[in-house]
Short mmCIF file of C-alpha atoms in Angstrom, two decimals:
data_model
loop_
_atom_site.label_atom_id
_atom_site.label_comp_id
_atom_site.label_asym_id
_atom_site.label_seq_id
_atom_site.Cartn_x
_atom_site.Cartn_y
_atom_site.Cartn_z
CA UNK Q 1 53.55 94.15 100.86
CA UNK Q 2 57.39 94.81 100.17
CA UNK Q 3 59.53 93.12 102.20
CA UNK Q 4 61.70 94.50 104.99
CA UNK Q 5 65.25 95.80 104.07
CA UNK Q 6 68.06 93.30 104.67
CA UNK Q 7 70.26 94.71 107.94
CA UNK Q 8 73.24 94.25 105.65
CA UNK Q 9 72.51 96.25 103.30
CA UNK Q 10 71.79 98.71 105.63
CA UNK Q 11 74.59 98.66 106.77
CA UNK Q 12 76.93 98.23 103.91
CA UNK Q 13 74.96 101.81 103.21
CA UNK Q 14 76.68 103.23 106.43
CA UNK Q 15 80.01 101.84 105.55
CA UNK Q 16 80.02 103.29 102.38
CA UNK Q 17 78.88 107.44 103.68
CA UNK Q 18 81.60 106.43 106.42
CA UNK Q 19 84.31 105.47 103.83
CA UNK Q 20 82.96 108.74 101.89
CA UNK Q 21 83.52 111.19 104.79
CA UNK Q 22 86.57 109.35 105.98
CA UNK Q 23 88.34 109.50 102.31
CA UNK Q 24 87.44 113.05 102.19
CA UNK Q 25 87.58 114.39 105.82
CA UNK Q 26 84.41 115.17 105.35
CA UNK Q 27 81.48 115.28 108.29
CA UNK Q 28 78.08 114.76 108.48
CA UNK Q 29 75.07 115.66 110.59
CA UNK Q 30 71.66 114.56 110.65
CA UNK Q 31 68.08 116.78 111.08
CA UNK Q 32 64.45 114.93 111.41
CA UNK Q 33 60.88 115.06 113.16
CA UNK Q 34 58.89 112.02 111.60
CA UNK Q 35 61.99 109.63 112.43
CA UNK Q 36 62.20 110.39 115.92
CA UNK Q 37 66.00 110.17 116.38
CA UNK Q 38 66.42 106.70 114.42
CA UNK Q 39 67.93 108.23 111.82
CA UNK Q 40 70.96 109.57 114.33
CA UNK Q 41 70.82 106.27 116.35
CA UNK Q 42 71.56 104.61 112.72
CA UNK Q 43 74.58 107.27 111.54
CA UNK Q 44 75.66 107.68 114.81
CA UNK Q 45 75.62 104.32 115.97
CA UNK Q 46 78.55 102.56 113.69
CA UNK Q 47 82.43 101.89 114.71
CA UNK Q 48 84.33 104.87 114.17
CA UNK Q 49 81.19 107.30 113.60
CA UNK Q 50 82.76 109.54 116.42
CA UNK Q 51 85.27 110.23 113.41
CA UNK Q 52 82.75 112.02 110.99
CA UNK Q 53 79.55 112.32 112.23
CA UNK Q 54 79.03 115.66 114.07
CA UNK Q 55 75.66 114.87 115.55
CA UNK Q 56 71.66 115.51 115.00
CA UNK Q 57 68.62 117.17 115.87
CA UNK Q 58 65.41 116.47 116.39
CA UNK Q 59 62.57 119.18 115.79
CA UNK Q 60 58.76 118.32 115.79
CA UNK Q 61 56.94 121.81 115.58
CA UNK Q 62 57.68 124.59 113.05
CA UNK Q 63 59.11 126.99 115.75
CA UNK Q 64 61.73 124.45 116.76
CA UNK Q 65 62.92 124.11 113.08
CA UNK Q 66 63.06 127.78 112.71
CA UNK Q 67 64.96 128.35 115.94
CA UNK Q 68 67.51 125.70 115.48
CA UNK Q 69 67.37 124.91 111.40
CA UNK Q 70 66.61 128.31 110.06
CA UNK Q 71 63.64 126.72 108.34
CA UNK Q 72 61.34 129.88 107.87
CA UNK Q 73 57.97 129.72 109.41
CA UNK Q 74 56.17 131.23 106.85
CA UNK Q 75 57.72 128.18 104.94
CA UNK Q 76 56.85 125.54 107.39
CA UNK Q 77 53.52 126.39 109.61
CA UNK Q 78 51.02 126.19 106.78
CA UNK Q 79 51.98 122.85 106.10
CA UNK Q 80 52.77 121.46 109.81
CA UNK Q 81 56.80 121.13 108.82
CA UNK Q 82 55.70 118.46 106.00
CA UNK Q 83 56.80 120.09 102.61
CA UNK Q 84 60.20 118.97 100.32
CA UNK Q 85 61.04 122.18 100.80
CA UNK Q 86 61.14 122.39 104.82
CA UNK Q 87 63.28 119.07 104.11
CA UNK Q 88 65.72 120.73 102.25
CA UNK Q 89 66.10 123.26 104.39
CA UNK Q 90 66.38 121.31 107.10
CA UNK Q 91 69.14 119.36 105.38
CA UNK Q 92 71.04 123.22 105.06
CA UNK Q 93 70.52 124.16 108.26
CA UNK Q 94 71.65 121.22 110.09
CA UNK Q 95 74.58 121.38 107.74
CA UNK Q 96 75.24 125.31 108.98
CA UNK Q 97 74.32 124.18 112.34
CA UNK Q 98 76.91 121.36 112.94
CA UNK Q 99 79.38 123.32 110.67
CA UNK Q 100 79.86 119.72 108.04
CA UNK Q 101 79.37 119.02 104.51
CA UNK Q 102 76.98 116.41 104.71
CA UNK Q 103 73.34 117.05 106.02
CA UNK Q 104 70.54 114.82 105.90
CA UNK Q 105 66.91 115.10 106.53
CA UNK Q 106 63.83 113.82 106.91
CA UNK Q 107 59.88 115.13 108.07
CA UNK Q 108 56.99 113.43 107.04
CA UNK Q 109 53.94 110.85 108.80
CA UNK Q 110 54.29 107.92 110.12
CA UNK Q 111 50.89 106.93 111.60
CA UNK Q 112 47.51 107.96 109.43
CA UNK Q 113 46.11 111.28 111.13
CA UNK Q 114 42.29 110.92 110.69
CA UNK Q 115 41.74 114.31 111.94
CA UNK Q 116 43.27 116.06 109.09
CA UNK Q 117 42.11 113.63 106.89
CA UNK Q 118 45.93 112.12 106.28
CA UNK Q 119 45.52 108.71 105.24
CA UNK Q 120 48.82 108.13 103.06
CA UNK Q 121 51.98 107.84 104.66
CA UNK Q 122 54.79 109.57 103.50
CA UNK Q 123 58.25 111.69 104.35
CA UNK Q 124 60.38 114.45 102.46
CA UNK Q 125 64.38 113.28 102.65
CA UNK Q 126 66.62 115.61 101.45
CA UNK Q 127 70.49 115.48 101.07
CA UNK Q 128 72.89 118.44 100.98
CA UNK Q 129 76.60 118.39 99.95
CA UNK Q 130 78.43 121.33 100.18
CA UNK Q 131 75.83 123.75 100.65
CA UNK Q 132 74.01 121.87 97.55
CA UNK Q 133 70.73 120.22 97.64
CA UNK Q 134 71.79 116.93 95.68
CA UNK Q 135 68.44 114.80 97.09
CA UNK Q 136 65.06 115.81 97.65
CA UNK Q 137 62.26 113.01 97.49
CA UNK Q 138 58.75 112.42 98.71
CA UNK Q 139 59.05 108.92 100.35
CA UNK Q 140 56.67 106.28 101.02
CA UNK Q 141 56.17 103.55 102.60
CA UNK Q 142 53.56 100.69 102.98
CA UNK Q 143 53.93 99.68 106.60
CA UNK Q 144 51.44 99.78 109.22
CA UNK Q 145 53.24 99.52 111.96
CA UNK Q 146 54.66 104.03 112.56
CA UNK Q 147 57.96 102.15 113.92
CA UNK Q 148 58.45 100.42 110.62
CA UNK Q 149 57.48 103.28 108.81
CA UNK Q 150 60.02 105.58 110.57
CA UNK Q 151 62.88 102.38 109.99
CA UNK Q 152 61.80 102.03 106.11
CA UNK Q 153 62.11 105.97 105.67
CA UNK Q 154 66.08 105.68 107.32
CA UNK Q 155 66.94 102.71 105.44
CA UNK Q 156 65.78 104.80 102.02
CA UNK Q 157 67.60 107.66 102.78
CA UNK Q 158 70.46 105.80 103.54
CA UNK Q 159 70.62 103.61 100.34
CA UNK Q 160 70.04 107.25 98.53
CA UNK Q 161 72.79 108.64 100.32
CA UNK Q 162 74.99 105.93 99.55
CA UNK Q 163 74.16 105.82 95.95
CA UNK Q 164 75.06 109.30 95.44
CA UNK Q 165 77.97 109.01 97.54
CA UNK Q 166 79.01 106.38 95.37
CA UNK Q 167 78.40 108.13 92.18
CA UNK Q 168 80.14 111.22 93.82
CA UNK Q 169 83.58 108.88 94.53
CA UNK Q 170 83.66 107.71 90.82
CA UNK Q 171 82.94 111.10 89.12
CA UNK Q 172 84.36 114.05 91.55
CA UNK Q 173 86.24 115.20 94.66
CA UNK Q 174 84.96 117.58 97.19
#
């Protein structure tokens, strides 16, 4: 079993997309289901975040996603809002939705659904800057525990965001 993700790191990870955005007057804005508002409560939650991050959403069902995320349906019901696709468009809607350059995203499972025969557990994150998908990745996690799960999905986002945020500072300027 991997081990849980050290809190610093975590949040040396925020530090470095809020030294991004900061540098670069850039904002950011945040769009999940599977994560259940962590993934806000995590961007949103650091000193100064009032100073780039414009603010979330939270959309469970396909019509929601479509209403607010101009995610099409035709897109997102056959597949419950679960595809890599949905996630990047989730990640370019919340960006047209909150008006920033910087939209993340995330949809996925975080408890086993016996039902539909979902055993494995696993999320779509997608990252857009500047209208471009520069992330999209199925995620996956090994915890049990769907509260875990949802944490381990944020904290791999975020060390994806900030390792393209990173490479974006050394190679280019928005």
């Amino acid at each position: 079993m991997k081990s849980k993700l050290p809190k610093e790191e975590i949040q040396h990870a925020l530090e470095t997309i809020k030294q991004f955005c900061l540098s670069r007057e850039a904002t950011i804005a945040v769009a999940e289901s599977v994560s259940s508002g962590l993934l806000q409560n995590l961007v949103g939650s650091g000193k100064g975040a009032m100073m780039f991050f414009e603010g979330g959403i939270t959309t469970y069902n396909c019509d929601q996603k479509l209403q607010h995320l101009q995610v099409p349906f035709e897109e997102c019901n056959p597949y419950k809002g679960v595809t890599q696709r949905v996630a990047e468009k989730m990640a370019l809607g919340v960006c047209q939705l909150f008006n920033c350059e910087i939209g993340l995203s995330l949809t996925g499972y975080a408890s086993p659904l016996p039902d539909r025969d979902l055993v494995e557990l696993f999320a779509y994150g997608a990252i857009v800057l500047n209208g471009e998908v520069i992330f999209s990745k199925k995620i996956h996690s090994e915890k049990e525990n769907p509260e875990e799960v949802k944490a381990e999905y944020c904290h791999q986002l975020l060390l994806a965001c900030e390792n393209l945020l990173q490479h974006k500072s050394k190679s280019s300027v928005i």
